[in-house]
Coordinates of C-alpha atoms in Angstrom, one line a residue:
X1 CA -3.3 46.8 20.0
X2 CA -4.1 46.4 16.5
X3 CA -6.4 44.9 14.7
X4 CA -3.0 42.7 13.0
X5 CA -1.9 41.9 16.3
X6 CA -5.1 41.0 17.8
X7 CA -6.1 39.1 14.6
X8 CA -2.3 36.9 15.2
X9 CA -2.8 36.4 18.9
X10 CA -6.4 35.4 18.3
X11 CA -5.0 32.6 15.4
X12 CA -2.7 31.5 18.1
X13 CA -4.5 30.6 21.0
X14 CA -6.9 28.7 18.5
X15 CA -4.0 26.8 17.3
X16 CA -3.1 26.1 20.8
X17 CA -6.4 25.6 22.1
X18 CA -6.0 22.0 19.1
X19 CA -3.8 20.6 21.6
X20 CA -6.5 20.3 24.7
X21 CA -9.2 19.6 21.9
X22 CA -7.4 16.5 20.4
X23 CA -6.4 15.4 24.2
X24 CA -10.4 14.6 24.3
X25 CA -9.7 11.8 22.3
X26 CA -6.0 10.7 22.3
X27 CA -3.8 10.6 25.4
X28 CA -0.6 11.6 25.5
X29 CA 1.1 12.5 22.1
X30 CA 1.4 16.2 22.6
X31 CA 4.7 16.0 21.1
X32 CA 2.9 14.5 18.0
X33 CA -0.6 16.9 17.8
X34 CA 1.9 19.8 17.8
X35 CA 4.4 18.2 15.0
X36 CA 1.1 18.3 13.0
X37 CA 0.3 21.9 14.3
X38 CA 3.6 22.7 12.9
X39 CA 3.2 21.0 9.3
X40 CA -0.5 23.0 8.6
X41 CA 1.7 26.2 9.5
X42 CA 4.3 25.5 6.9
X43 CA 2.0 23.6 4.4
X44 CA 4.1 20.5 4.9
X45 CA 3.4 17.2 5.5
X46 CA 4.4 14.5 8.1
X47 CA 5.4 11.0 7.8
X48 CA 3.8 9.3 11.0
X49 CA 5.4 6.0 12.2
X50 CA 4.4 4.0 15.2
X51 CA 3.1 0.1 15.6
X52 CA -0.4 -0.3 15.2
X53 CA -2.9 0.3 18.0
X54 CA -1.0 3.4 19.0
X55 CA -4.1 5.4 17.4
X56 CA -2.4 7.1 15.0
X57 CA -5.6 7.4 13.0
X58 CA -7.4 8.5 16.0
X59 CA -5.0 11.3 15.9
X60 CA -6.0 12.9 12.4
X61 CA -9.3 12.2 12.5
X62 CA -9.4 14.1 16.1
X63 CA -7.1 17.2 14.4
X64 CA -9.5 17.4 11.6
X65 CA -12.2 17.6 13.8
X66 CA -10.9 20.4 15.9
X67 CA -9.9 22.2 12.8
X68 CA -13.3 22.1 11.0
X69 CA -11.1 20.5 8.0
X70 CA -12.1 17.8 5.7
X71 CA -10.1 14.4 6.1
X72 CA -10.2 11.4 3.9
X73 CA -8.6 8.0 4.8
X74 CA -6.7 5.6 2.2
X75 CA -5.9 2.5 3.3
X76 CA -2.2 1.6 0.8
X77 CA -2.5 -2.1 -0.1
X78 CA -0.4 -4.0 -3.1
X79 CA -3.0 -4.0 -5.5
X80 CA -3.8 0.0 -5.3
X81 CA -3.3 1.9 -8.5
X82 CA -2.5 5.2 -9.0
X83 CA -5.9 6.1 -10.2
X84 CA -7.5 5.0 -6.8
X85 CA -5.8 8.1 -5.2
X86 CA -5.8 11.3 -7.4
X87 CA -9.0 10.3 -9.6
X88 CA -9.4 9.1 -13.4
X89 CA -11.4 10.1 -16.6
X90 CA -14.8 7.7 -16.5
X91 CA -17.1 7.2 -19.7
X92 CA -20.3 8.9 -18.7
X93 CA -23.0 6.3 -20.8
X94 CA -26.1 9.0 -20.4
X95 CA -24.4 12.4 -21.6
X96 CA -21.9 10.1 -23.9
X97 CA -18.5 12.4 -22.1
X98 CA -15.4 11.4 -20.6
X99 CA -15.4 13.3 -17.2
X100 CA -12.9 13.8 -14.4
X101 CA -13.2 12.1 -11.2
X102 CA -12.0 13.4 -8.4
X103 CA -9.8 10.7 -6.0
X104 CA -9.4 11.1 -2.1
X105 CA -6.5 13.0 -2.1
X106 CA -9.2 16.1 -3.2
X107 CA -9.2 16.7 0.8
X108 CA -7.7 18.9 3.5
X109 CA -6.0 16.0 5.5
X110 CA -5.1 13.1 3.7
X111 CA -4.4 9.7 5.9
X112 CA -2.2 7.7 3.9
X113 CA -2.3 4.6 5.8
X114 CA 0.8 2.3 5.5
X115 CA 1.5 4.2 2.5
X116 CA 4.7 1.8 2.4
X117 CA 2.4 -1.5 1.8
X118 CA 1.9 0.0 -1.9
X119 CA 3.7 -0.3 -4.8
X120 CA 6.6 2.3 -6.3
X121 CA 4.2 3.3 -9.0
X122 CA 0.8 4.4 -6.8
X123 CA 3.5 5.8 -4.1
X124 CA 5.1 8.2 -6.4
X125 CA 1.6 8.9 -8.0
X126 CA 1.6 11.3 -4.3
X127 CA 4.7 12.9 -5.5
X128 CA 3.2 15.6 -7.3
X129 CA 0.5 16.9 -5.4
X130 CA 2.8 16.9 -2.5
X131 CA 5.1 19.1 -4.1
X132 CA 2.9 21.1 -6.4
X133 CA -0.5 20.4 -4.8
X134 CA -2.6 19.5 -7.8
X135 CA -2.8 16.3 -10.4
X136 CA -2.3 16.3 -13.8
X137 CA -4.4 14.0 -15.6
X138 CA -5.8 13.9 -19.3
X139 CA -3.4 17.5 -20.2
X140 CA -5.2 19.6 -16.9
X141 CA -4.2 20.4 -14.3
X142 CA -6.2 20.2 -11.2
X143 CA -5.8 21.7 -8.1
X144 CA -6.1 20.7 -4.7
X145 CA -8.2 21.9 -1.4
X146 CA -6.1 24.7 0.9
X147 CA -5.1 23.7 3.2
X148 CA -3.5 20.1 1.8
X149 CA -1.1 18.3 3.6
X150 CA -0.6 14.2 3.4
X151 CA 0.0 12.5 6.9
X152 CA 1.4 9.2 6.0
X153 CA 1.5 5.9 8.4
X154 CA 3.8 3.4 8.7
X155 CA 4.9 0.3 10.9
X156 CA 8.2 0.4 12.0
X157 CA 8.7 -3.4 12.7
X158 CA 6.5 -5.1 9.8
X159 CA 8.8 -4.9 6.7
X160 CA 7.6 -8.4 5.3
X161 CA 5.3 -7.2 1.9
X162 CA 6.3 -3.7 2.4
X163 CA 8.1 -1.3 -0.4
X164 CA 10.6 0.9 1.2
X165 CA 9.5 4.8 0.2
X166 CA 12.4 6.2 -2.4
X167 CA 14.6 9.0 -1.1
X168 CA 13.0 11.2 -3.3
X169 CA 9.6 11.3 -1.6
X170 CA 11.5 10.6 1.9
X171 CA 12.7 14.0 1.3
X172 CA 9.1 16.1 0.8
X173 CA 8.2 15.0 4.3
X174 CA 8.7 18.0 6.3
X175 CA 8.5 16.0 9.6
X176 CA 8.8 12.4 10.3
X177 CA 7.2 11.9 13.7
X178 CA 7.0 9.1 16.4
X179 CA 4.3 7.8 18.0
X180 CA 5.6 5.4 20.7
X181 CA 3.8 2.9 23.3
X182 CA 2.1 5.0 26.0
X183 CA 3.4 5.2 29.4
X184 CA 1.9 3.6 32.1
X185 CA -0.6 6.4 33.2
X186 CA -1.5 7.1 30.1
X187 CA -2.3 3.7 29.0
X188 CA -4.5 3.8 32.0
X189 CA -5.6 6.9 31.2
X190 CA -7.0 5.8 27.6
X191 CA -8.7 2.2 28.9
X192 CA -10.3 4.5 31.6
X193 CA -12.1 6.3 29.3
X194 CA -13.2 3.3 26.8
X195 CA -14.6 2.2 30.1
X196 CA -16.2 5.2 30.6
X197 CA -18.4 4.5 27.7
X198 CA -15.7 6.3 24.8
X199 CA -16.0 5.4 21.3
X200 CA -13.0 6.4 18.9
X201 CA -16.0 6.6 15.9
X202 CA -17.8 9.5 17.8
X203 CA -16.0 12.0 18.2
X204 CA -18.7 14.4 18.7
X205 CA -20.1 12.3 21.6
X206 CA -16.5 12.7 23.1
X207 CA -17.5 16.6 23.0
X208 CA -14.9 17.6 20.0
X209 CA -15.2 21.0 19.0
X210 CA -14.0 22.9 15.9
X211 CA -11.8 25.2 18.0
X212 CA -10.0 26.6 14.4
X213 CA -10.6 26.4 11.0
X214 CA -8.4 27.4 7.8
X215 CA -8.9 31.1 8.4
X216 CA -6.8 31.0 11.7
X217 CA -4.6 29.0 9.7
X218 CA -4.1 31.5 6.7
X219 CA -3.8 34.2 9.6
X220 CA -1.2 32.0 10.9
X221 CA 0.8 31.3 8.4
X222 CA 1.2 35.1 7.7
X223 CA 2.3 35.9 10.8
X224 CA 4.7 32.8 10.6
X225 CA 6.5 34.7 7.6
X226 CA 7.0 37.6 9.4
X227 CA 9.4 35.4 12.0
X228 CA 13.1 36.9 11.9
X229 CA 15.8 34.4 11.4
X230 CA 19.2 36.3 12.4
X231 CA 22.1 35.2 10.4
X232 CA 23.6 32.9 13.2
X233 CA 20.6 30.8 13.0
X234 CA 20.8 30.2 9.2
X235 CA 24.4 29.8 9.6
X236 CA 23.8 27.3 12.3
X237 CA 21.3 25.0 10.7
X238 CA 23.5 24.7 7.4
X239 CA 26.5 23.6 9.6
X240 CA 24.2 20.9 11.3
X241 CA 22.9 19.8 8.0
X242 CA 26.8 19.6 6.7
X243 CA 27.7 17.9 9.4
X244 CA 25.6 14.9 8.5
X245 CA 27.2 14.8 4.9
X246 CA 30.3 14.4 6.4
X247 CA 29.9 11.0 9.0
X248 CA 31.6 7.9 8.2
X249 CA 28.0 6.0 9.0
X250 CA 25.7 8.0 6.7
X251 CA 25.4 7.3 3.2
X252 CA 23.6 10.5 2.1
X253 CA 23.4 13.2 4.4
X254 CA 20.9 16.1 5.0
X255 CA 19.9 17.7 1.7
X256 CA 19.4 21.7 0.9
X257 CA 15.9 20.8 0.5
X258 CA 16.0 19.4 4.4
X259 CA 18.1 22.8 5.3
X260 CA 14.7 24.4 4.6
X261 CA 12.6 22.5 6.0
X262 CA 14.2 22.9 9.1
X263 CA 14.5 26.4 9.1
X264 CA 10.7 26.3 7.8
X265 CA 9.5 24.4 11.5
X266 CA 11.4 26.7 13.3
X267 CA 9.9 29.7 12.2
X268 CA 6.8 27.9 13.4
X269 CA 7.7 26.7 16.6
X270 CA 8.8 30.4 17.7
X271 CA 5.8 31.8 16.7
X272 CA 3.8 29.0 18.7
X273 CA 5.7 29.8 21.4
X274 CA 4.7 33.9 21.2
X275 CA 8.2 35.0 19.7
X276 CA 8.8 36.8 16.6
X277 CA 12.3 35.8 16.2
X278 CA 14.2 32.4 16.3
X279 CA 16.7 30.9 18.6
X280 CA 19.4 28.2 18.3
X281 CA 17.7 26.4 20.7
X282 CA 14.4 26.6 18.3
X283 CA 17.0 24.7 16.1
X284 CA 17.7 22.0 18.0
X285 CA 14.5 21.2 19.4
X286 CA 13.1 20.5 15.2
X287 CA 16.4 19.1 14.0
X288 CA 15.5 15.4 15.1
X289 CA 11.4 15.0 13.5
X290 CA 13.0 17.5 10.8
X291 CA 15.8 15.3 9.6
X292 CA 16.0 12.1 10.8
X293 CA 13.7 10.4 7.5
X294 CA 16.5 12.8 5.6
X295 CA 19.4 10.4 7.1
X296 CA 20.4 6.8 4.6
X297 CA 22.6 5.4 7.4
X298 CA 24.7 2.4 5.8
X299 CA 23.8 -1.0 6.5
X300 CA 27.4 -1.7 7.8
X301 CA 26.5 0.9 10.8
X302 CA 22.6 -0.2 11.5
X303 CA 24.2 -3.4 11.9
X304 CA 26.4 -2.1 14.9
X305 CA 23.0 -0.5 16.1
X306 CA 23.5 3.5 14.3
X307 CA 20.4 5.1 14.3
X308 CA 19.4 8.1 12.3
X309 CA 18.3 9.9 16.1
X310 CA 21.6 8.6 17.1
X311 CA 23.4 10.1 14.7
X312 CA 21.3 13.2 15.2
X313 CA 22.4 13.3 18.6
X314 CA 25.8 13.2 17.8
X315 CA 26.0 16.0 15.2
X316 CA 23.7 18.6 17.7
X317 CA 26.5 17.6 20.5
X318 CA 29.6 18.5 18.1
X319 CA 27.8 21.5 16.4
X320 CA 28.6 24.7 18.1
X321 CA 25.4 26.3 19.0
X322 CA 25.9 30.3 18.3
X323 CA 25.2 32.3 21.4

């Protein structure tokens, strides 16, 4: 085996190894630690949405602890500016110079908590180091940490005070992932451990390790490019995101921007699961957390209970699925 291959296997058992590492501290949203597997892999980031309590924080800060990765947490409120995020030019009084300080979106992980409880203007002032990973400020450009993705929170029952996030910045989400109300065992699962003495601010004490750290991840995402996609799965996800365009119910469909972000995920997921090519069925698997936040269903259709999933649904059961 060479040193290549040994090198890839090696980047993906760390990657897989996260999953049992963030299990020490949050139970049961393995569907959601691997969503965020997925968005390191394709430098993406992931709109997070669950009601409070669920621990969605929990979740990041337990990722970046596995990862060895820097995190920093922003709580979104009404009266944060722009400036509060990416930095601002301060008057230094002893050397009489302006100078640049850095924001907290100079991290690895950035939690953007309720990010929809902010204003248009400090949401948007995301948009470009999302897209281009650096802020512009004062002429210069500056660039951000690698990795960089944002992870973004936000209540899905609390609208009252909230600012709805524009399409635009909808759209550089790669993944828009769910974090529902435990089950039964698991809720036992996590007061069992609180009772057991765990503390969700010490994570070392709950015996987090740093199982992987950005070097797995550059390894990874190199072995990620090298993923075939056969024609029939291109030509499958542009019919499924054409499909969308084309419903009665939906306002604006899946753009070519969502195509690719699909196609993006899985190329991830088949090289999580130890393949080197894509399926179909790697297709549908992504197509709901990779295009559901893509989907403006009208108002008309929410009313008669249309859902962006259920719409989802609908297209992956009418879509031929190349064989």
């Amino acid at each position: 085996m060479s040193s290549g291959t040994e090198g890839t296997t090696g980047a993906r058992d760390a990657l897989i190894a996260l999953r049992a590492e963030v299990a020490k501290a949050v139970v049961g949203n393995d569907a959601a630690v691997t969503g965020l597997i997925l968005a390191l892999l394709c430098r993406g980031h992931v709109l997070l949405e669950g009601v409070p309590g669920v621990a969605k924080t929990l979740l990041v800060r337990a990722l970046a602890a596995s990862l060895s990765l820097e995190t920093t947490r922003v709580q979104f409120t009404p009266d944060l500016m722009p400036g509060d995020v990416t930095g601002s030019i301060v008057y230094d009084a002893h050397s009489g110079e302006f100078s640049f300080r850095e924001g907290p979106v100079f991290t690895n992980l950035l939690l953007a908590d309720e990010i929809n409880r902010t204003p248009p203007k400090t949401q948007s002032s995301l948009l470009e180091a999302m897209e281009e990973r650096q802020v512009s400020l004062d002429g210069k450009s500056r660039p951000l940490p690698d990795p960089f993705i944002v992870i973004a929170t936000q209540n899905p029952v609390e609208y009252e005070g909230t600012y709805p996030l524009p399409e635009a910045q909808l759209d550089r989400f790669l993944l828009k992932l769910t974090m529902p109300t435990p089950s039964r065992e698991d809720e036992i699962g996590i007061l069992w451990r609180h009772a057991q003495g765990f503390d969700p601010r010490n994570l070392a004490a709950a015996g987090l390790l740093a199982v992987a750290g950005a070097a797995e991840l550059a390894t990874a995402r190199e072995a990620v490019a090298k993923v075939t996609i056969g024609p029939e799965v291109i030509g499958y996800v542009v019919d499924l995101c054409r499909a969308t365009r084309q419903l009665p119910s939906v306002r604006i469909g899946v753009s070519p921007r969502g195509a690719t972000a699909l196609l993006a995920v899985t190329r991830a997921w088949a090289w999580l699961a130890g393949r080197d090519y894509a399926t179909p069925d790697d297709v549908k698997a992504l197509a709901r957390p990779a295009l559901r936040h893509r989907l403006d269903v009208r108002p008309e259709a929410e009313l008669e209970g249309v859902t962006a999933d259920g719409v989802l649904d609908r297209v992956l059961a009418s879509v031929p699925v190349p064989r």
